[in-house]
Coordinates of C-alpha atoms and ligand atoms in Angstrom, one line a residue:
M25 CA -20.9 -17.7 17.4
S26 CA -18.2 -15.7 19.2
E27 CA -18.5 -12.1 20.3
R28 CA -15.9 -9.6 19.4
K29 CA -14.1 -8.3 22.5
P30 CA -12.5 -4.9 21.9
P31 CA -9.5 -4.1 24.1
V32 CA -11.0 -0.7 24.6
K33 CA -14.8 -0.6 25.0
L34 CA -16.6 2.3 23.3
E35 CA -19.7 3.7 25.0
P36 CA -22.9 3.1 23.1
A37 CA -23.1 6.8 22.3
Q38 CA -19.5 6.8 20.9
R39 CA -20.3 3.7 18.9
T40 CA -23.3 5.4 17.4
Q41 CA -21.2 8.5 16.7
L42 CA -18.5 6.3 15.0
V43 CA -21.1 4.6 12.8
D44 CA -22.5 8.0 11.9
V45 CA -19.0 9.3 11.0
Q46 CA -18.4 6.2 9.0
R47 CA -21.6 6.7 7.0
R48 CA -21.0 10.4 6.4
L49 CA -17.4 9.7 5.4
F50 CA -18.5 7.1 3.0
L51 CA -21.2 9.2 1.4
R52 CA -18.8 12.1 1.0
S53 CA -15.6 10.5 -0.1
G54 CA -16.2 6.8 -0.6
L55 CA -13.7 6.2 2.2
T56 CA -14.2 3.9 5.2
I57 CA -13.3 5.1 8.6
G58 CA -10.2 2.8 8.5
A59 CA -9.0 4.5 5.4
M60 CA -9.7 7.9 6.8
S61 CA -7.9 7.2 10.0
M62 CA -4.9 6.0 8.1
L63 CA -4.9 9.2 6.1
S64 CA -5.3 11.5 9.0
G65 CA -2.9 9.5 11.2
C66 CA -5.6 9.6 13.8
N67 CA -5.3 7.1 16.6
L68 CA -8.8 5.7 17.1
E69 CA -7.9 4.6 20.6
D70 CA -10.9 6.0 22.6
G71 CA -14.0 8.1 22.3
D72 CA -12.1 11.4 22.2
Q73 CA -10.5 10.2 19.0
V74 CA -13.9 10.2 17.3
D75 CA -13.8 14.0 17.6
K76 CA -10.4 14.0 16.0
V77 CA -11.8 12.0 13.0
L78 CA -14.5 14.6 12.6
W79 CA -11.9 17.3 12.7
A80 CA -9.7 15.3 10.3
M81 CA -12.6 15.2 7.9
S82 CA -12.3 18.9 7.3
R83 CA -8.8 18.3 6.0
W84 CA -9.7 15.4 3.8
N85 CA -9.7 17.4 0.6
D86 CA -5.9 18.0 0.4
K87 CA -4.7 14.8 2.0
V88 CA -7.1 12.3 0.6
Q89 CA -6.8 13.6 -2.9
A90 CA -3.0 13.7 -2.8
W91 CA -3.0 10.1 -1.7
L92 CA -5.8 8.7 -3.9
F93 CA -4.2 10.1 -7.0
S94 CA -0.6 9.4 -6.2
G95 CA -0.9 6.1 -8.0
Q96 CA 1.0 4.3 -5.2
R97 CA -1.3 4.9 -2.3
L98 CA 1.2 3.8 0.2
A99 CA 0.1 3.6 3.8
P100 CA 1.9 6.0 6.1
V101 CA 5.1 4.7 7.7
Y102 CA 6.4 5.7 11.1
S103 CA 9.7 6.0 13.0
E104 CA 10.8 3.4 15.6
A105 CA 10.1 6.0 18.3
K106 CA 6.4 5.7 17.4
L107 CA 6.1 2.0 18.0
T108 CA 3.2 1.1 20.4
R109 CA 4.4 -0.8 23.4
P110 CA 3.0 -3.1 24.6
F111 CA 1.3 -4.0 21.3
P112 CA -2.4 -5.0 21.7
F113 CA -3.5 -8.5 21.0
N114 CA -6.8 -9.2 19.3
A115 CA -8.6 -12.3 18.1
Y116 CA -12.1 -13.9 18.3
Y117 CA -10.8 -15.7 21.5
E118 CA -8.7 -14.8 24.6
E119 CA -5.0 -14.5 24.5
T120 CA -4.6 -17.8 26.5
D121 CA -6.2 -19.7 23.6
V122 CA -3.7 -18.7 21.0
P123 CA -3.0 -21.8 18.8
D124 CA 0.0 -23.8 19.6
I125 CA 1.9 -24.6 16.4
D126 CA 4.6 -27.2 16.1
L127 CA 7.2 -25.9 13.7
S128 CA 8.7 -29.3 12.9
D129 CA 5.7 -30.2 10.7
Y130 CA 4.6 -26.7 9.8
R131 CA 4.1 -26.1 6.1
V132 CA 2.1 -23.5 4.2
E133 CA -0.1 -25.1 1.6
V134 CA -0.6 -23.4 -1.7
S135 CA -3.5 -24.1 -4.0
G136 CA -5.8 -22.7 -6.7
L137 CA -4.6 -20.7 -9.7
V138 CA -0.9 -21.3 -9.3
R139 CA 1.8 -23.1 -11.3
D140 CA 3.8 -24.4 -8.4
K141 CA 1.7 -26.1 -5.6
Q142 CA 4.5 -27.2 -3.4
N143 CA 4.2 -26.6 0.3
W144 CA 6.4 -24.0 1.9
T145 CA 8.5 -24.2 5.1
L146 CA 9.5 -21.1 7.0
E147 CA 13.1 -21.5 5.8
D148 CA 11.9 -21.5 2.2
L149 CA 10.1 -18.2 2.9
R150 CA 13.1 -16.7 4.6
R151 CA 15.2 -17.4 1.4
L152 CA 13.0 -15.0 -0.6
P153 CA 13.7 -11.3 -0.6
Q154 CA 12.4 -9.6 2.6
R155 CA 11.0 -6.2 3.4
S156 CA 10.1 -4.5 6.7
D157 CA 7.7 -1.5 7.4
I158 CA 6.6 0.3 10.5
T159 CA 2.9 0.9 9.9
R160 CA -0.4 1.3 11.8
L161 CA -2.8 -1.6 12.4
I162 CA -6.4 -0.3 12.7
C163 CA -9.0 -2.5 14.3
V164 CA -12.7 -1.8 13.6
E165 CA -13.4 -2.0 17.3
G166 CA -11.9 1.5 17.7
W167 CA -8.2 1.1 18.5
S168 CA -5.0 1.3 16.5
A169 CA -1.4 0.6 17.1
I170 CA 1.9 1.1 15.4
G171 CA 4.1 -2.0 14.8
Q172 CA 7.0 -3.2 12.6
W173 CA 6.4 -6.3 10.5
G174 CA 9.0 -7.9 8.3
G175 CA 8.7 -10.7 5.7
V176 CA 8.2 -11.6 2.1
P177 CA 6.2 -9.1 0.0
L178 CA 3.1 -11.2 -1.1
R179 CA 3.8 -10.0 -4.6
T180 CA 7.2 -11.6 -4.6
F181 CA 5.7 -14.9 -3.3
L182 CA 2.9 -14.9 -5.8
E183 CA 5.3 -14.3 -8.7
H184 CA 7.6 -17.0 -7.4
I185 CA 4.9 -19.7 -7.3
G186 CA 3.6 -18.6 -10.7
A187 CA 0.2 -17.4 -9.5
D188 CA -2.3 -16.1 -11.9
L189 CA -1.9 -12.4 -11.1
T190 CA -5.1 -11.7 -13.0
A191 CA -7.1 -13.8 -10.6
K192 CA -9.6 -11.9 -8.4
Y193 CA -8.7 -13.1 -4.9
V194 CA -6.0 -14.3 -2.6
A195 CA -7.5 -16.3 0.4
F196 CA -5.9 -17.3 3.6
K197 CA -6.8 -20.2 6.0
C198 CA -5.5 -20.1 9.5
A199 CA -4.5 -22.6 12.2
D200 CA -7.5 -21.4 14.4
R201 CA -10.9 -21.2 12.7
Y202 CA -10.0 -17.8 11.1
Y203 CA -9.9 -17.1 7.4
S204 CA -9.9 -14.0 5.2
S205 CA -9.2 -12.9 1.7
I206 CA -8.0 -9.8 -0.3
D207 CA -8.4 -8.5 -3.8
M208 CA -5.4 -9.0 -6.2
P209 CA -4.4 -5.3 -6.4
T210 CA -4.0 -5.3 -2.6
A211 CA -2.1 -8.6 -2.8
L212 CA 0.3 -7.0 -5.2
H213 CA 0.7 -3.8 -3.2
P214 CA 4.3 -3.2 -2.2
Q215 CA 3.5 -3.0 1.5
T216 CA 1.5 -6.2 1.7
L217 CA 3.7 -8.7 3.4
L218 CA 3.7 -12.4 4.4
A219 CA 5.1 -11.4 7.7
L220 CA 7.6 -13.6 9.5
D221 CA 8.9 -11.0 11.9
F222 CA 7.4 -8.6 14.4
G223 CA 9.9 -5.9 15.3
K224 CA 13.3 -7.5 15.2
V225 CA 12.2 -11.0 16.2
A226 CA 10.2 -13.9 14.7
L227 CA 6.5 -13.4 15.2
P228 CA 5.5 -14.1 18.8
P229 CA 2.7 -16.7 19.2
Q230 CA 0.0 -14.1 20.0
Y231 CA 0.8 -11.9 17.0
G232 CA 0.4 -14.7 14.5
Y233 CA 3.3 -17.1 14.7
P234 CA 4.7 -18.5 12.5
L235 CA 3.2 -16.5 9.6
R236 CA 0.7 -13.7 9.2
L237 CA -0.5 -11.4 6.5
R238 CA 0.3 -7.7 7.1
V239 CA -1.8 -5.4 5.0
P240 CA -1.4 -1.8 6.1
T241 CA -4.0 -0.6 3.6
K242 CA -6.7 -2.7 5.2
L243 CA -8.4 -2.9 8.6
G244 CA -6.9 -5.2 11.2
F245 CA -9.3 -8.1 10.6
K246 CA -8.0 -8.5 7.1
N247 CA -4.6 -9.4 8.6
P248 CA -4.9 -13.1 9.2
K249 CA -2.5 -14.7 11.7
H250 CA -1.2 -18.3 11.9
I251 CA -1.6 -18.8 8.2
G252 CA -1.7 -22.5 7.1
A253 CA -2.9 -22.2 3.5
I254 CA -3.0 -19.7 0.7
V255 CA -5.4 -20.0 -2.2
V256 CA -5.5 -18.0 -5.4
T257 CA -9.0 -18.0 -6.8
N258 CA -11.7 -16.3 -8.8
E259 CA -14.4 -17.5 -6.4
Y260 CA -15.3 -15.1 -3.6
P261 CA -13.7 -16.6 -0.5
G262 CA -15.2 -14.3 2.2
G263 CA -13.8 -14.3 5.7
Y264 CA -14.5 -14.9 9.3
W265 CA -15.8 -11.4 10.1
E266 CA -16.6 -10.6 6.5
D267 CA -19.2 -13.5 6.5
Q268 CA -20.8 -11.9 9.6
G269 CA -21.4 -8.6 7.9
Y270 CA -18.2 -6.7 8.1
N271 CA -17.4 -4.9 4.8
W272 CA -15.2 -7.2 2.7
F273 CA -13.1 -4.5 1.2
S274 CA -12.4 -2.6 4.4
G275 CA -9.5 -0.6 3.1
I276 CA -8.3 1.7 0.3
Ligands
LIG319 N1 -5.9 -16.2 12.8 C1 -6.5 -15.0 13.3 N2 -6.1 -13.9 12.7 C2 -6.6 -12.7 13.1 C3 -7.6 -12.6 14.0 C4 -8.0 -13.9 14.6 O1 -9.0 -13.9 15.5 N3 -7.5 -15.1 14.2 N4 -8.1 -11.4 14.4 C5 -7.9 -10.3 13.5 C6 -8.2 -9.0 14.1 S1 -9.8 -8.5 14.3 C7 -7.2 -8.1 14.3 S2 -7.5 -6.5 14.8 C8 -5.8 -8.4 14.2 C9 -5.1 -8.2 15.6 O2 -3.7 -8.5 15.4 P1 -2.7 -8.4 16.7 O3 -3.2 -9.4 17.7 O4 -1.4 -8.6 16.1 O5 -2.9 -7.0 17.3 O6 -5.6 -9.8 13.8 C10 -6.5 -10.3 12.9 N5 -6.1 -11.6 12.5
LIG320 MO1 -9.8 -6.3 14.6

């Protein structure tokens, strides 16, 4: 089993503190630390930031409530000036081991509770309406970064293939051994994208070429890269980290 390698290592004491903050946040508001940091706009980049989360907790009343009851619950968006450069890479392996995908025979397989099970090429996906957002990706390992992702709203795609929108889960299988899944309400959220672009260019290899899920209302590990198959299902699909004990919902 592979070990997670955080780009920024937290000291054991900071890690304990983070777990403690997480537990208290959850007891108090039902929010995960990922959701809280999205709300507070806190950058969980290093140990100091843990203090900021604690400080942000004191503001949670106004901000959280406004967001939770807004009905839309959009994740915060940022200006181009806020983009993180260089953008961090993360996976269960080193950057040198990023999968090499041959576009000439690349297809996305679709299965499960859908009317139209045809495979999709990248060109097919580019023909659907696109959307782009600048949002923050938050990794459970204690870092976050702001990036711009563009692509097809997953909702548009699911509607297009005649997916059963009352099904419980949408699952993703990747070209590496990664997999993950999300709940249907999150799949239909306006900011949830099948991302084809990173910034103004096609997704570079390390950031999920040729297709990744971008869900700004969930933690980083629920943003599978190198997607090869999409499944709509009522059977709990789990995920690579989820099956090793990470909270499946991990979002808002
Ligand atoms: N296929 C695949 N997708 C993945 C991962 C992975 O190991 N393989 N790691 C996840 C984790 S833990 C994070 S934080 C983000 C990192 O995305 P980035 O490399 O664009 O920063 O990708 C997620 N998606
Ligand atoms: Mo992550």
